[in-house]
PQR file with spaces between the fields and no chain letter, atoms N, CA, C, O and H, PARSE charges and radii, in Angstrom:
ATOM       1  N    ARG     1     109.896  126.848  122.274 -0.4000 1.5000
ATOM       2  CA   ARG     1     109.561  127.758  121.607 -0.0000 2.0000
ATOM       3  C    ARG     1     108.207  128.444  122.237  0.5500 1.7000
ATOM       4  O    ARG     1     107.396  127.599  122.617 -0.5500 1.4000
ATOM       5  N    LEU     2     107.827  129.726  122.412 -0.4000 1.5000
ATOM       6  CA   LEU     2     106.627  130.373  122.984 -0.0000 2.0000
ATOM       7  C    LEU     2     105.859  130.520  121.695  0.5500 1.7000
ATOM       8  O    LEU     2     106.336  130.672  120.570 -0.5500 1.4000
ATOM       9  H    LEU     2     108.486  130.413  122.103  0.4000 1.0000
ATOM      10  N    GLU     3     104.672  130.454  122.024 -0.4000 1.5000
ATOM      11  CA   GLU     3     103.709  130.925  120.844 -0.0000 2.0000
ATOM      12  C    GLU     3     103.380  132.349  121.135  0.5500 1.7000
ATOM      13  O    GLU     3     103.798  132.598  122.266 -0.5500 1.4000
ATOM      14  H    GLU     3     104.285  130.331  122.938  0.4000 1.0000
ATOM      15  N    SER     4     102.889  133.243  120.674 -0.4000 1.5000
ATOM      16  CA   SER     4     103.072  134.393  120.716 -0.0000 2.0000
ATOM      17  C    SER     4     101.994  135.075  121.879  0.5500 1.7000
ATOM      18  O    SER     4     102.112  136.163  122.445 -0.5500 1.4000
ATOM      19  H    SER     4     102.549  133.041  119.756  0.4000 1.0000
ATOM      20  N    ASP     5     100.899  134.043  122.033 -0.4000 1.5000
ATOM      21  CA   ASP     5     100.261  134.716  123.169 -0.0000 2.0000
ATOM      22  C    ASP     5     100.697  134.101  124.548  0.5500 1.7000
ATOM      23  O    ASP     5      99.996  134.135  125.559 -0.5500 1.4000
ATOM      24  H    ASP     5     100.804  133.160  121.574  0.4000 1.0000
ATOM      25  N    GLU     6     101.910  133.549  124.460 -0.4000 1.5000
ATOM      26  CA   GLU     6     102.417  132.696  125.688 -0.0000 2.0000
ATOM      27  C    GLU     6     103.314  133.520  125.870  0.5500 1.7000
ATOM      28  O    GLU     6     103.725  133.330  127.014 -0.5500 1.4000
ATOM      29  H    GLU     6     102.479  133.521  123.638  0.4000 1.0000
ATOM      30  N    ARG     7     103.874  134.355  125.387 -0.4000 1.5000
ATOM      31  CA   ARG     7     105.143  135.315  125.964 -0.0000 2.0000
ATOM      32  C    ARG     7     105.478  135.799  126.908  0.5500 1.7000
ATOM      33  O    ARG     7     104.569  136.297  127.572 -0.5500 1.4000
ATOM      34  H    ARG     7     103.540  134.509  124.457  0.4000 1.0000
ATOM      35  N    LEU     8     106.832  135.911  127.438 -0.4000 1.5000
ATOM      36  CA   LEU     8     106.739  136.359  128.858 -0.0000 2.0000
ATOM      37  C    LEU     8     107.548  137.801  128.601  0.5500 1.7000
ATOM      38  O    LEU     8     108.523  137.857  127.852 -0.5500 1.4000
ATOM      39  H    LEU     8     107.571  135.506  126.898  0.4000 1.0000
ATOM      40  N    VAL     9     107.017  138.958  129.318 -0.4000 1.5000
ATOM      41  CA   VAL     9     107.569  140.236  129.258 -0.0000 2.0000
ATOM      42  C    VAL     9     108.607  140.666  130.559  0.5500 1.7000
ATOM      43  O    VAL     9     108.400  140.409  131.745 -0.5500 1.4000
ATOM      44  H    VAL     9     106.225  138.912  129.927  0.4000 1.0000
ATOM      45  N    TYR    10     109.406  141.162  130.169 -0.4000 1.5000
ATOM      46  CA   TYR    10     110.408  141.861  131.056 -0.0000 2.0000
ATOM      47  C    TYR    10     110.422  143.127  131.084  0.5500 1.7000
ATOM      48  O    TYR    10     110.870  143.713  130.098 -0.5500 1.4000
ATOM      49  H    TYR    10     109.575  141.370  129.206  0.4000 1.0000
ATOM      50  N    ARG    11     109.890  143.953  132.331 -0.4000 1.5000
ATOM      51  CA   ARG    11     109.865  145.410  132.440 -0.0000 2.0000
ATOM      52  C    ARG    11     110.545  146.031  133.420  0.5500 1.7000
ATOM      53  O    ARG    11     109.936  146.549  134.356 -0.5500 1.4000
ATOM      54  H    ARG    11     109.527  143.477  133.132  0.4000 1.0000
ATOM      55  N    PRO    12     111.973  146.063  133.327 -0.5600 1.5000
ATOM      56  CA   PRO    12     112.963  146.603  134.550  0.2800 2.0000
ATOM      57  C    PRO    12     112.677  147.878  134.871  0.5500 1.7000
ATOM      58  O    PRO    12     112.533  148.756  134.020 -0.5500 1.4000
ATOM      59  N    GLY    13     112.563  148.087  136.280 -0.4000 1.5000
ATOM      60  CA   GLY    13     112.096  149.099  137.250 -0.0000 2.0000
ATOM      61  C    GLY    13     110.944  149.592  137.445  0.5500 1.7000
ATOM      62  O    GLY    13     110.652  150.687  137.926 -0.5500 1.4000
ATOM      63  H    GLY    13     112.680  147.374  136.972  0.4000 1.0000
ATOM      64  N    HIS    14     109.870  148.255  136.827 -0.4000 1.5000
ATOM      65  CA   HIS    14     108.465  148.946  137.148 -0.0000 2.0000
ATOM      66  C    HIS    14     108.036  147.922  138.636  0.5500 1.7000
ATOM      67  O    HIS    14     108.791  147.090  139.140 -0.5500 1.4000
ATOM      68  H    HIS    14     110.108  147.365  136.436  0.4000 1.0000
ATOM      69  N    LEU    15     106.958  148.189  139.009 -0.4000 1.5000
ATOM      70  CA   LEU    15     106.343  147.190  140.483 -0.0000 2.0000
ATOM      71  C    LEU    15     106.399  145.681  140.118  0.5500 1.7000
ATOM      72  O    LEU    15     106.925  144.775  140.765 -0.5500 1.4000
ATOM      73  H    LEU    15     106.344  148.865  138.600  0.4000 1.0000
ATOM      74  N    VAL    16     105.663  145.611  138.801 -0.4000 1.5000
ATOM      75  CA   VAL    16     105.664  144.262  138.162 -0.0000 2.0000
ATOM      76  C    VAL    16     106.700  143.991  137.011  0.5500 1.7000
ATOM      77  O    VAL    16     106.484  144.523  135.923 -0.5500 1.4000
ATOM      78  H    VAL    16     105.235  146.347  138.276  0.4000 1.0000
ATOM      79  N    GLU    17     107.841  143.179  137.182 -0.4000 1.5000
ATOM      80  CA   GLU    17     108.827  143.269  136.437 -0.0000 2.0000
ATOM      81  C    GLU    17     108.585  142.191  135.209  0.5500 1.7000
ATOM      82  O    GLU    17     108.940  142.483  134.067 -0.5500 1.4000
ATOM      83  H    GLU    17     108.016  142.746  138.066  0.4000 1.0000
ATOM      84  N    PHE    18     108.029  141.065  135.481 -0.4000 1.5000
ATOM      85  CA   PHE    18     107.481  139.879  134.816 -0.0000 2.0000
ATOM      86  C    PHE    18     106.059  140.056  134.447  0.5500 1.7000
ATOM      87  O    PHE    18     105.248  140.322  135.333 -0.5500 1.4000
ATOM      88  H    PHE    18     107.741  140.828  136.409  0.4000 1.0000
ATOM      89  N    ALA    19     105.659  139.921  133.118 -0.4000 1.5000
ATOM      90  CA   ALA    19     104.370  139.983  132.830 -0.0000 2.0000
ATOM      91  C    ALA    19     104.027  138.863  131.941  0.5500 1.7000
ATOM      92  O    ALA    19     104.927  138.372  131.259 -0.5500 1.4000
ATOM      93  H    ALA    19     106.318  139.705  132.398  0.4000 1.0000
ATOM      94  N    ALA    20     102.549  138.296  131.852 -0.4000 1.5000
ATOM      95  CA   ALA    20     102.263  137.414  130.569 -0.0000 2.0000
ATOM      96  C    ALA    20     100.940  138.003  129.900  0.5500 1.7000
ATOM      97  O    ALA    20     100.602  139.044  130.462 -0.5500 1.4000
ATOM      98  H    ALA    20     101.818  138.695  132.406  0.4000 1.0000
ATOM      99  N    ARG    21     100.354  137.739  129.173 -0.4000 1.5000
ATOM     100  CA   ARG    21      99.015  137.848  128.652 -0.0000 2.0000
ATOM     101  C    ARG    21      98.150  137.470  129.646  0.5500 1.7000
ATOM     102  O    ARG    21      98.353  136.460  130.320 -0.5500 1.4000
ATOM     103  H    ARG    21     100.629  136.893  128.716  0.4000 1.0000
ATOM     104  N    GLY    22      97.140  138.238  129.808 -0.4000 1.5000
ATOM     105  CA   GLY    22      96.040  137.799  130.691 -0.0000 2.0000
ATOM     106  C    GLY    22      94.588  138.088  129.967  0.5500 1.7000
ATOM     107  O    GLY    22      93.519  138.357  130.514 -0.5500 1.4000
ATOM     108  H    GLY    22      96.975  139.058  129.260  0.4000 1.0000
ATOM     109  N    PHE    23      94.888  137.946  128.565 -0.4000 1.5000
ATOM     110  CA   PHE    23      93.514  138.172  127.734 -0.0000 2.0000
ATOM     111  C    PHE    23      93.345  137.228  127.040  0.5500 1.7000
ATOM     112  O    PHE    23      94.284  136.877  126.326 -0.5500 1.4000
ATOM     113  H    PHE    23      95.756  137.726  128.121  0.4000 1.0000
ATOM     114  N    GLU    24      91.734  136.279  126.999 -0.4000 1.5000
ATOM     115  CA   GLU    24      91.619  135.145  126.132 -0.0000 2.0000
ATOM     116  C    GLU    24      92.486  134.247  126.377  0.5500 1.7000
ATOM     117  O    GLU    24      92.999  133.683  125.410 -0.5500 1.4000
ATOM     118  H    GLU    24      90.971  136.565  127.579  0.4000 1.0000
ATOM     119  N    VAL    25      92.832  133.920  127.553 -0.4000 1.5000
ATOM     120  CA   VAL    25      93.635  132.690  127.953 -0.0000 2.0000
ATOM     121  C    VAL    25      93.082  131.405  128.022  0.5500 1.7000
ATOM     122  O    VAL    25      92.162  131.315  128.835 -0.5500 1.4000
ATOM     123  H    VAL    25      92.416  134.378  128.338  0.4000 1.0000
ATOM     124  N    SER    26      93.397  130.277  127.346 -0.4000 1.5000
ATOM     125  CA   SER    26      92.882  129.218  127.301 -0.0000 2.0000
ATOM     126  C    SER    26      93.281  128.250  128.683  0.5500 1.7000
ATOM     127  O    SER    26      94.459  128.050  128.976 -0.5500 1.4000
ATOM     128  H    SER    26      94.144  130.349  126.685  0.4000 1.0000
ATOM     129  N    VAL    27      92.237  127.729  129.418 -0.4000 1.5000
ATOM     130  CA   VAL    27      92.494  127.198  130.532 -0.0000 2.0000
ATOM     131  C    VAL    27      91.766  126.031  130.802  0.5500 1.7000
ATOM     132  O    VAL    27      90.591  126.125  130.447 -0.5500 1.4000
ATOM     133  H    VAL    27      91.280  127.891  129.180  0.4000 1.0000
ATOM     134  N    PRO    28      92.131  124.780  131.400 -0.5600 1.5000
ATOM     135  CA   PRO    28      91.632  123.609  131.613  0.2800 2.0000
ATOM     136  C    PRO    28      90.108  124.057  132.608  0.5500 1.7000
ATOM     137  O    PRO    28      89.942  124.924  133.466 -0.5500 1.4000
ATOM     138  N    TRP    29      89.188  123.035  132.027 -0.4000 1.5000
ATOM     139  CA   TRP    29      87.910  123.233  132.928 -0.0000 2.0000
ATOM     140  C    TRP    29      87.262  121.918  133.070  0.5500 1.7000
ATOM     141  O    TRP    29      87.756  120.982  132.442 -0.5500 1.4000
ATOM     142  H    TRP    29      89.323  122.331  131.331  0.4000 1.0000
ATOM     143  N    VAL    30      86.247  121.719  133.790 -0.4000 1.5000
ATOM     144  CA   VAL    30      85.618  120.737  134.230 -0.0000 2.0000
ATOM     145  C    VAL    30      85.204  119.907  132.976  0.5500 1.7000
ATOM     146  O    VAL    30      84.826  120.369  131.899 -0.5500 1.4000
ATOM     147  H    VAL    30      85.845  122.479  134.299  0.4000 1.0000
ATOM     148  N    GLY    31      85.344  118.601  133.315 -0.4000 1.5000
ATOM     149  CA   GLY    31      85.183  117.305  132.317 -0.0000 2.0000
ATOM     150  C    GLY    31      86.200  117.291  131.107  0.5500 1.7000
ATOM     151  O    GLY    31      85.827  116.910  129.998 -0.5500 1.4000
ATOM     152  H    GLY    31      85.651  118.226  134.190  0.4000 1.0000
ATOM     153  N    GLY    32      87.394  117.683  131.326 -0.4000 1.5000
ATOM     154  CA   GLY    32      88.301  117.734  130.448 -0.0000 2.0000
ATOM     155  C    GLY    32      88.302  118.788  129.216  0.5500 1.7000
ATOM     156  O    GLY    32      89.083  118.678  128.271 -0.5500 1.4000
ATOM     157  H    GLY    32      87.697  117.993  132.228  0.4000 1.0000
ATOM     158  N    THR    33      87.403  119.753  129.323 -0.4000 1.5000
ATOM     159  CA   THR    33      87.334  120.694  128.425 -0.0000 2.0000
ATOM     160  C    THR    33      88.246  121.698  128.689  0.5500 1.7000
ATOM     161  O    THR    33      89.057  121.618  129.611 -0.5500 1.4000
ATOM     162  H    THR    33      86.768  119.842  130.091  0.4000 1.0000
ATOM     163  N    THR    34      88.135  122.941  127.694 -0.4000 1.5000
ATOM     164  CA   THR    34      88.955  124.330  128.036 -0.0000 2.0000
ATOM     165  C    THR    34      87.820  125.079  127.857  0.5500 1.7000
ATOM     166  O    THR    34      86.786  124.781  127.259 -0.5500 1.4000
ATOM     167  H    THR    34      87.475  123.006  126.946  0.4000 1.0000
ATOM     168  N    VAL    35      88.189  126.311  128.572 -0.4000 1.5000
ATOM     169  CA   VAL    35      87.570  127.688  128.167 -0.0000 2.0000
ATOM     170  C    VAL    35      88.490  128.701  128.332  0.5500 1.7000
ATOM     171  O    VAL    35      89.451  128.655  129.099 -0.5500 1.4000
ATOM     172  H    VAL    35      89.028  126.553  129.058  0.4000 1.0000
ATOM     173  N    THR    36      88.107  129.871  127.408 -0.4000 1.5000
ATOM     174  CA   THR    36      88.768  130.993  127.428 -0.0000 2.0000
ATOM     175  C    THR    36      88.565  131.963  128.208  0.5500 1.7000
ATOM     176  O    THR    36      87.442  132.454  128.088 -0.5500 1.4000
ATOM     177  H    THR    36      87.326  129.908  126.785  0.4000 1.0000
ATOM     178  N    VAL    37      89.294  132.476  129.044 -0.4000 1.5000
ATOM     179  CA   VAL    37      88.938  133.666  130.186 -0.0000 2.0000
ATOM     180  C    VAL    37      89.976  134.673  130.113  0.5500 1.7000
ATOM     181  O    VAL    37      90.996  134.499  129.446 -0.5500 1.4000
ATOM     182  H    VAL    37      90.206  132.077  129.141  0.4000 1.0000
ATOM     183  N    ASN    38      89.702  135.904  130.899 -0.4000 1.5000
ATOM     184  CA   ASN    38      90.499  136.974  130.827 -0.0000 2.0000
ATOM     185  C    ASN    38      90.471  137.220  132.415  0.5500 1.7000
ATOM     186  O    ASN    38      89.712  136.910  133.334 -0.5500 1.4000
ATOM     187  H    ASN    38      88.874  136.045  131.441  0.4000 1.0000
ATOM     188  N    GLY    39      91.730  137.965  132.276 -0.4000 1.5000
ATOM     189  CA   GLY    39      92.251  138.180  133.865 -0.0000 2.0000
ATOM     190  C    GLY    39      93.867  138.064  134.196  0.5500 1.7000
ATOM     191  O    GLY    39      94.559  137.284  133.540 -0.5500 1.4000
ATOM     192  H    GLY    39      92.346  138.218  131.530  0.4000 1.0000
ATOM     193  N    SER    40      94.358  138.771  135.107 -0.4000 1.5000
ATOM     194  CA   SER    40      95.656  138.543  135.304 -0.0000 2.0000
ATOM     195  C    SER    40      95.896  137.415  136.886  0.5500 1.7000
ATOM     196  O    SER    40      96.876  137.150  137.581 -0.5500 1.4000
ATOM     197  H    SER    40      93.796  139.404  135.639  0.4000 1.0000
ATOM     198  N    SER    41      94.881  137.133  136.906 -0.4000 1.5000
ATOM     199  CA   SER    41      94.959  135.839  137.693 -0.0000 2.0000
ATOM     200  C    SER    41      95.304  134.747  137.115  0.5500 1.7000
ATOM     201  O    SER    41      95.722  133.755  137.713 -0.5500 1.4000
ATOM     202  H    SER    41      94.085  137.349  136.341  0.4000 1.0000
ATOM     203  N    PHE    42      95.107  134.879  135.540 -0.4000 1.5000
ATOM     204  CA   PHE    42      95.349  133.797  134.852 -0.0000 2.0000
ATOM     205  C    PHE    42      96.653  133.557  134.269  0.5500 1.7000
ATOM     206  O    PHE    42      97.076  132.462  133.897 -0.5500 1.4000
ATOM     207  H    PHE    42      94.767  135.684  135.055  0.4000 1.0000
ATOM     208  N    ALA    43      97.410  134.952  134.206 -0.4000 1.5000
ATOM     209  CA   ALA    43      98.603  135.260  133.714 -0.0000 2.0000
ATOM     210  C    ALA    43      99.526  134.814  134.512  0.5500 1.7000
ATOM     211  O    ALA    43     100.539  134.361  133.980 -0.5500 1.4000
ATOM     212  H    ALA    43      97.067  135.841  134.508  0.4000 1.0000
ATOM     213  N    ALA    44      99.441  134.820  135.804 -0.4000 1.5000
ATOM     214  CA   ALA    44     100.306  134.347  136.687 -0.0000 2.0000
ATOM     215  C    ALA    44     101.048  133.361  136.757  0.5500 1.7000
ATOM     216  O    ALA    44     102.248  133.387  137.032 -0.5500 1.4000
ATOM     217  H    ALA    44      98.618  135.188  136.237  0.4000 1.0000
ATOM     218  N    PRO    45     100.164  132.092  136.430 -0.5600 1.5000
ATOM     219  CA   PRO    45     100.995  130.926  136.357  0.2800 2.0000
ATOM     220  C    PRO    45     101.538  130.652  135.155  0.5500 1.7000
ATOM     221  O    PRO    45     102.245  129.651  135.036 -0.5500 1.4000
ATOM     222  N    LEU    46     101.287  131.514  134.056 -0.4000 1.5000
ATOM     223  CA   LEU    46     101.890  131.464  132.958 -0.0000 2.0000
ATOM     224  C    LEU    46     103.301  132.016  133.399  0.5500 1.7000
ATOM     225  O    LEU    46     104.218  131.241  133.127 -0.5500 1.4000
ATOM     226  H    LEU    46     100.713  132.327  134.152  0.4000 1.0000
ATOM     227  N    VAL    47     103.696  133.268  134.063 -0.4000 1.5000
ATOM     228  CA   VAL    47     104.785  133.810  134.128 -0.0000 2.0000
ATOM     229  C    VAL    47     105.548  133.031  135.060  0.5500 1.7000
ATOM     230  O    VAL    47     106.770  133.104  134.930 -0.5500 1.4000
ATOM     231  H    VAL    47     102.951  133.897  134.284  0.4000 1.0000
ATOM     232  N    ALA    48     104.942  132.062  136.269 -0.4000 1.5000
ATOM     233  CA   ALA    48     105.634  131.250  136.789 -0.0000 2.0000
ATOM     234  C    ALA    48     106.201  129.816  136.103  0.5500 1.7000
ATOM     235  O    ALA    48     107.155  129.167  136.533 -0.5500 1.4000
ATOM     236  H    ALA    48     103.949  132.003  136.374  0.4000 1.0000
ATOM     237  N    ALA    49     105.535  129.549  135.155 -0.4000 1.5000
ATOM     238  CA   ALA    49     105.585  128.345  134.349 -0.0000 2.0000
ATOM     239  C    ALA    49     107.004  128.553  133.683  0.5500 1.7000
ATOM     240  O    ALA    49     107.998  127.833  133.766 -0.5500 1.4000
ATOM     241  H    ALA    49     104.760  130.076  134.806  0.4000 1.0000
ATOM     242  N    ARG    50     106.838  129.623  133.068 -0.4000 1.5000
ATOM     243  CA   ARG    50     108.112  130.144  132.283 -0.0000 2.0000
ATOM     244  C    ARG    50     109.416  130.297  132.954  0.5500 1.7000
ATOM     245  O    ARG    50     110.504  129.928  132.511 -0.5500 1.4000
ATOM     246  H    ARG    50     106.030  130.209  133.001  0.4000 1.0000
ATOM     247  N    ILE    51     109.214  130.797  133.906 -0.4000 1.5000
ATOM     248  CA   ILE    51     110.439  131.083  134.977 -0.0000 2.0000
ATOM     249  C    ILE    51     111.133  129.714  135.433  0.5500 1.7000
ATOM     250  O    ILE    51     112.351  129.552  135.505 -0.5500 1.4000
ATOM     251  H    ILE    51     108.331  131.096  134.267  0.4000 1.0000
ATOM     252  N    ALA    52     109.994  128.597  135.778 -0.4000 1.5000
ATOM     253  CA   ALA    52     110.090  127.483  136.042 -0.0000 2.0000
ATOM     254  C    ALA    52     110.909  126.869  135.031  0.5500 1.7000
ATOM     255  O    ALA    52     111.965  126.322  135.348 -0.5500 1.4000
ATOM     256  H    ALA    52     109.005  128.729  135.720  0.4000 1.0000
ATOM     257  N    ARG    53     110.454  126.920  133.678 -0.4000 1.5000
ATOM     258  CA   ARG    53     111.002  126.142  132.622 -0.0000 2.0000
ATOM     259  C    ARG    53     112.575  126.951  132.058  0.5500 1.7000
ATOM     260  O    ARG    53     113.294  126.466  131.185 -0.5500 1.4000
ATOM     261  H    ARG    53     109.596  127.364  133.420  0.4000 1.0000
ATOM     262  N    LEU    54     112.770  127.856  132.566 -0.4000 1.5000
ATOM     263  CA   LEU    54     114.153  128.407  132.169 -0.0000 2.0000
ATOM     264  C    LEU    54     115.146  127.795  133.326  0.5500 1.7000
ATOM     265  O    LEU    54     116.267  127.315  133.156 -0.5500 1.4000
ATOM     266  H    LEU    54     112.185  128.250  133.275  0.4000 1.0000
ATOM     267  N    LYS    55     114.424  127.945  134.536 -0.4000 1.5000
ATOM     268  CA   LYS    55     115.332  127.493  135.523 -0.0000 2.0000
ATOM     269  C    LYS    55     115.599  126.036  135.382  0.5500 1.7000
ATOM     270  O    LYS    55     116.670  125.604  135.810 -0.5500 1.4000
ATOM     271  H    LYS    55     113.514  128.334  134.674  0.4000 1.0000
ATOM     272  N    SER    56     114.788  125.279  134.857 -0.4000 1.5000
ATOM     273  CA   SER    56     114.782  123.521  134.758 -0.0000 2.0000
ATOM     274  C    SER    56     115.929  123.355  133.810  0.5500 1.7000
ATOM     275  O    SER    56     116.542  122.291  133.883 -0.5500 1.4000
ATOM     276  H    SER    56     113.918  125.630  134.510  0.4000 1.0000
ATOM     277  N    LEU    57     116.372  124.392  132.790 -0.4000 1.5000
ATOM     278  CA   LEU    57     117.222  124.157  131.990 -0.0000 2.0000
ATOM     279  C    LEU    57     118.807  124.369  132.482  0.5500 1.7000
ATOM     280  O    LEU    57     119.815  123.804  132.058 -0.5500 1.4000
ATOM     281  H    LEU    57     115.874  125.257  132.731  0.4000 1.0000
ATOM     282  N    ASP    58     118.673  125.365  133.507 -0.4000 1.5000
ATOM     283  CA   ASP    58     119.976  125.550  134.234 -0.0000 2.0000
ATOM     284  C    ASP    58     119.792  126.058  135.726  0.5500 1.7000
ATOM     285  O    ASP    58     119.715  127.257  135.993 -0.5500 1.4000
ATOM     286  H    ASP    58     117.854  125.824  133.851  0.4000 1.0000
ATOM     287  N    ARG    59     119.737  125.197  136.540 -0.4000 1.5000
ATOM     288  CA   ARG    59     119.381  125.282  138.110 -0.0000 2.0000
ATOM     289  C    ARG    59     119.877  126.338  138.791  0.5500 1.7000
ATOM     290  O    ARG    59     119.276  126.865  139.727 -0.5500 1.4000
ATOM     291  H    ARG    59     119.800  124.223  136.323  0.4000 1.0000
ATOM     292  N    ARG    60     121.345  126.820  138.228 -0.4000 1.5000
ATOM     293  CA   ARG    60     122.159  127.628  138.668 -0.0000 2.0000
ATOM     294  C    ARG    60     121.375  129.342  138.745  0.5500 1.7000
ATOM     295  O    ARG    60     121.543  130.286  139.517 -0.5500 1.4000
ATOM     296  H    ARG    60     121.833  126.392  137.467  0.4000 1.0000
ATOM     297  N    LEU    61     120.618  129.163  137.715 -0.4000 1.5000
ATOM     298  CA   LEU    61     119.920  130.487  137.515 -0.0000 2.0000
ATOM     299  C    LEU    61     119.208  131.159  138.622  0.5500 1.7000
ATOM     300  O    LEU    61     118.368  130.519  139.255 -0.5500 1.4000
ATOM     301  H    LEU    61     120.482  128.397  137.088  0.4000 1.0000
ATOM     302  N    GLN    62     119.475  132.434  138.924 -0.4000 1.5000
ATOM     303  CA   GLN    62     119.081  133.223  139.802 -0.0000 2.0000
ATOM     304  C    GLN    62     118.020  134.515  139.052  0.5500 1.7000
ATOM     305  O    GLN    62     118.090  134.924  137.893 -0.5500 1.4000
ATOM     306  H    GLN    62     120.157  132.954  138.409  0.4000 1.0000
ATOM     307  N    VAL    63     117.122  134.932  140.072 -0.4000 1.5000
ATOM     308  CA   VAL    63     116.156  135.819  139.504 -0.0000 2.0000
ATOM     309  C    VAL    63     116.978  136.931  138.783  0.5500 1.7000
ATOM     310  O    VAL    63     116.413  137.368  137.780 -0.5500 1.4000
ATOM     311  H    VAL    63     117.065  134.600  141.013  0.4000 1.0000
ATOM     312  N    TRP    64     118.091  137.440  139.051 -0.4000 1.5000
ATOM     313  CA   TRP    64     118.815  138.399  138.417 -0.0000 2.0000
ATOM     314  C    TRP    64     119.254  137.854  137.128  0.5500 1.7000
ATOM     315  O    TRP    64     119.477  138.659  136.224 -0.5500 1.4000
ATOM     316  H    TRP    64     118.550  137.086  139.865  0.4000 1.0000
ATOM     317  N    ASP    65     119.407  136.610  136.920 -0.4000 1.5000
ATOM     318  CA   ASP    65     119.954  135.965  135.804 -0.0000 2.0000
ATOM     319  C    ASP    65     118.742  135.939  134.934  0.5500 1.7000
ATOM     320  O    ASP    65     118.936  136.209  133.748 -0.5500 1.4000
ATOM     321  H    ASP    65     119.226  135.956  137.655  0.4000 1.0000
ATOM     322  N    LEU    66     117.522  135.663  135.315 -0.4000 1.5000
ATOM     323  CA   LEU    66     116.477  135.564  134.357 -0.0000 2.0000
ATOM     324  C    LEU    66     116.045  137.154  133.721  0.5500 1.7000
ATOM     325  O    LEU    66     115.547  137.400  132.622 -0.5500 1.4000
ATOM     326  H    LEU    66     117.364  135.444  136.278  0.4000 1.0000
ATOM     327  N    LYS    67     116.356  137.940  134.622 -0.4000 1.5000
ATOM     328  CA   LYS    67     115.883  139.348  134.116 -0.0000 2.0000
ATOM     329  C    LYS    67     116.716  139.867  133.054  0.5500 1.7000
ATOM     330  O    LYS    67     116.381  140.736  132.249 -0.5500 1.4000
ATOM     331  H    LYS    67     116.761  137.741  135.515  0.4000 1.0000
ATOM     332  N    SER    68     118.093  139.128  133.129 -0.4000 1.5000
ATOM     333  CA   SER    68     119.289  139.435  132.021 -0.0000 2.0000
ATOM     334  C    SER    68     118.909  138.723  130.939  0.5500 1.7000
ATOM     335  O    SER    68     119.635  138.984  129.979 -0.5500 1.4000
ATOM     336  H    SER    68     118.365  138.423  133.783  0.4000 1.0000
ATOM     337  N    LEU    69     118.026  137.889  130.688 -0.4000 1.5000
ATOM     338  CA   LEU    69     117.725  136.930  129.348 -0.0000 2.0000
ATOM     339  C    LEU    69     117.017  137.736  128.311  0.5500 1.7000
ATOM     340  O    LEU    69     116.699  137.220  127.240 -0.5500 1.4000
ATOM     341  H    LEU    69     117.436  137.676  131.467  0.4000 1.0000
């Protein structure tokens, strides 16, 4: 289950087809703490992680399969 701020968005036909929230993202920081940051650079790992999680459930999934979920 994904939290509402961790959802993965699919927009077919756009230059960027997969997207995730890049606003107020909680990230690990120095000393074992976390900070809240903004920016698409912080959303990219969320997209990669969600896709990896889906592929871990079925390694046969291809990109076009993920687009149809």
